[in-house]
Amino acid sequence: MRRFVVALGGLACATVALASPAAAYEIDPLTRQPLTEVLTVRVRPQNAALPADVPGAPGAAADPLASTVPQMTAIPRETVPYSGPYAPGTIIVSTAERRLYLVQPGGEALRYGVGVGRPGFTWGGTQTVTMKREWPDWRPPSEMLRRRPDLPRYMKGGIENPLGARAMYLGNTIYRIHGSNEPETIGTAVSSGCIRMTNEDVTDLYSRVKVGARVVVQR
């Protein structure tokens, strides 16, 4: 079952680019094995203690599934200076940097590590958060089902679900900012266009972001 769940994690987000030949990518879209060269990514370890507002930390509000959810903060969440043009509450995703910024008042931003689309699945532009869901269900898009008819038509939200603990839906697209049951992929480019985070980080972001928030995705 775990092997099947891992495979689903790499398929949770799909685009019409799925119809392109596998040879166009550095990583096979289905097996996630290197086709030519391995995509090299350096991920920093987390040594700092978790603050009290992080799910799972002492004093944090209990999540009924948190104890069984894969957890890993390979890229520490941190507050950084911000002097850009976007207003507080704006989410900025740097695809090249593999970081997500939530602009804060007072010239600061919260910075999170994220996983982004693999080669052939990157995108950019401005969207808004149109919906938020806790432990979201997953329904593979029709494009994906045509390519992978063996996939389930529906998967109930929970620890086995590749969308993880939280999801924020972007405009009327099929893209989401969501958690992941593959925390080791944070900081890499393996998704089909969605922005993935560790479950603890996406839960933190979810608590801070409102429906209608602006999301700017930069290539």
PDB file of N, CA, C and O in Angstrom, residues 2 63-71 135 158-160 181 199:
ATOM      1  N   ARG A   2       1.943   1.248   0.781  1.00  0.00           N
ATOM      2  CA  ARG A   2       2.809   2.425   0.851  1.00  0.00           C
ATOM      3  C   ARG A   2       3.386   2.767  -0.520  1.00  0.00           C
ATOM      4  O   ARG A   2       3.461   3.932  -0.908  1.00  0.00           O
ATOM      5  N   ASP A  63      -4.276  17.925  16.665  1.00  0.00           N
ATOM      6  CA  ASP A  63      -4.906  17.506  15.411  1.00  0.00           C
ATOM      7  C   ASP A  63      -5.108  16.010  15.544  1.00  0.00           C
ATOM      8  O   ASP A  63      -4.157  15.275  15.827  1.00  0.00           O
ATOM      9  N   PRO A  64      -6.332  15.510  15.348  1.00  0.00           N
ATOM     10  CA  PRO A  64      -6.591  14.087  15.612  1.00  0.00           C
ATOM     11  C   PRO A  64      -5.756  13.124  14.781  1.00  0.00           C
ATOM     12  O   PRO A  64      -5.547  11.997  15.177  1.00  0.00           O
ATOM     13  N   LEU A  65      -5.243  13.564  13.633  1.00  0.00           N
ATOM     14  CA  LEU A  65      -4.448  12.669  12.798  1.00  0.00           C
ATOM     15  C   LEU A  65      -2.971  12.999  12.821  1.00  0.00           C
ATOM     16  O   LEU A  65      -2.174  12.315  12.186  1.00  0.00           O
ATOM     17  N   ALA A  66      -2.589  14.050  13.553  1.00  0.00           N
ATOM     18  CA  ALA A  66      -1.215  14.551  13.464  1.00  0.00           C
ATOM     19  C   ALA A  66      -0.179  13.510  13.852  1.00  0.00           C
ATOM     20  O   ALA A  66       0.903  13.459  13.278  1.00  0.00           O
ATOM     21  N   SER A  67      -0.492  12.650  14.829  1.00  0.00           N
ATOM     22  CA  SER A  67       0.512  11.711  15.320  1.00  0.00           C
ATOM     23  C   SER A  67       0.845  10.629  14.298  1.00  0.00           C
ATOM     24  O   SER A  67       1.869   9.977  14.414  1.00  0.00           O
ATOM     25  N   THR A  68      -0.014  10.437  13.300  1.00  0.00           N
ATOM     26  CA  THR A  68       0.248   9.389  12.319  1.00  0.00           C
ATOM     27  C   THR A  68       0.584   9.947  10.947  1.00  0.00           C
ATOM     28  O   THR A  68       0.737   9.196   9.996  1.00  0.00           O
ATOM     29  N   VAL A  69       0.712  11.266  10.829  1.00  0.00           N
ATOM     30  CA  VAL A  69       1.010  11.888   9.546  1.00  0.00           C
ATOM     31  C   VAL A  69       2.520  11.998   9.372  1.00  0.00           C
ATOM     32  O   VAL A  69       3.217  12.398  10.303  1.00  0.00           O
ATOM     33  N   PRO A  70       3.053  11.629   8.204  1.00  0.00           N
ATOM     34  CA  PRO A  70       4.492  11.822   7.984  1.00  0.00           C
ATOM     35  C   PRO A  70       4.874  13.280   8.195  1.00  0.00           C
ATOM     36  O   PRO A  70       4.266  14.177   7.626  1.00  0.00           O
ATOM     37  N   GLN A  71       5.850  13.547   9.028  1.00  0.00           N
ATOM     38  CA  GLN A  71       6.259  14.913   9.348  1.00  0.00           C
ATOM     39  C   GLN A  71       7.754  15.073   9.096  1.00  0.00           C
ATOM     40  O   GLN A  71       8.540  14.203   9.387  1.00  0.00           O
ATOM     41  N   TRP A 135      -7.900  18.184   5.346  1.00  0.00           N
ATOM     42  CA  TRP A 135      -7.858  16.784   4.945  1.00  0.00           C
ATOM     43  C   TRP A 135      -8.707  16.581   3.684  1.00  0.00           C
ATOM     44  O   TRP A 135      -9.699  15.864   3.679  1.00  0.00           O
ATOM     45  N   GLY A 158      -7.248  12.065   4.257  1.00  0.00           N
ATOM     46  CA  GLY A 158      -6.664  11.354   5.385  1.00  0.00           C
ATOM     47  C   GLY A 158      -5.173  11.185   5.190  1.00  0.00           C
ATOM     48  O   GLY A 158      -4.580  11.731   4.258  1.00  0.00           O
ATOM     49  N   ILE A 159      -4.555  10.411   6.059  1.00  0.00           N
ATOM     50  CA  ILE A 159      -3.099  10.293   6.051  1.00  0.00           C
ATOM     51  C   ILE A 159      -2.566   9.599   4.809  1.00  0.00           C
ATOM     52  O   ILE A 159      -1.403   9.755   4.461  1.00  0.00           O
ATOM     53  N   GLU A 160      -3.396   8.805   4.107  1.00  0.00           N
ATOM     54  CA  GLU A 160      -2.959   8.134   2.888  1.00  0.00           C
ATOM     55  C   GLU A 160      -3.113   9.023   1.655  1.00  0.00           C
ATOM     56  O   GLU A 160      -2.604   8.700   0.583  1.00  0.00           O
ATOM     57  N   ASN A 181       2.147  13.618   1.784  1.00  0.00           N
ATOM     58  CA  ASN A 181       2.568  12.439   2.543  1.00  0.00           C
ATOM     59  C   ASN A 181       3.943  11.967   2.094  1.00  0.00           C
ATOM     60  O   ASN A 181       4.371  10.871   2.431  1.00  0.00           O
ATOM     61  N   ASN A 199       3.220  18.772   5.972  1.00  0.00           N
ATOM     62  CA  ASN A 199       1.910  18.901   6.594  1.00  0.00           C
ATOM     63  C   ASN A 199       1.888  19.960   7.691  1.00  0.00           C
ATOM     64  O   ASN A 199       0.907  20.685   7.835  1.00  0.00           O
TER      65      ASN A 199
END
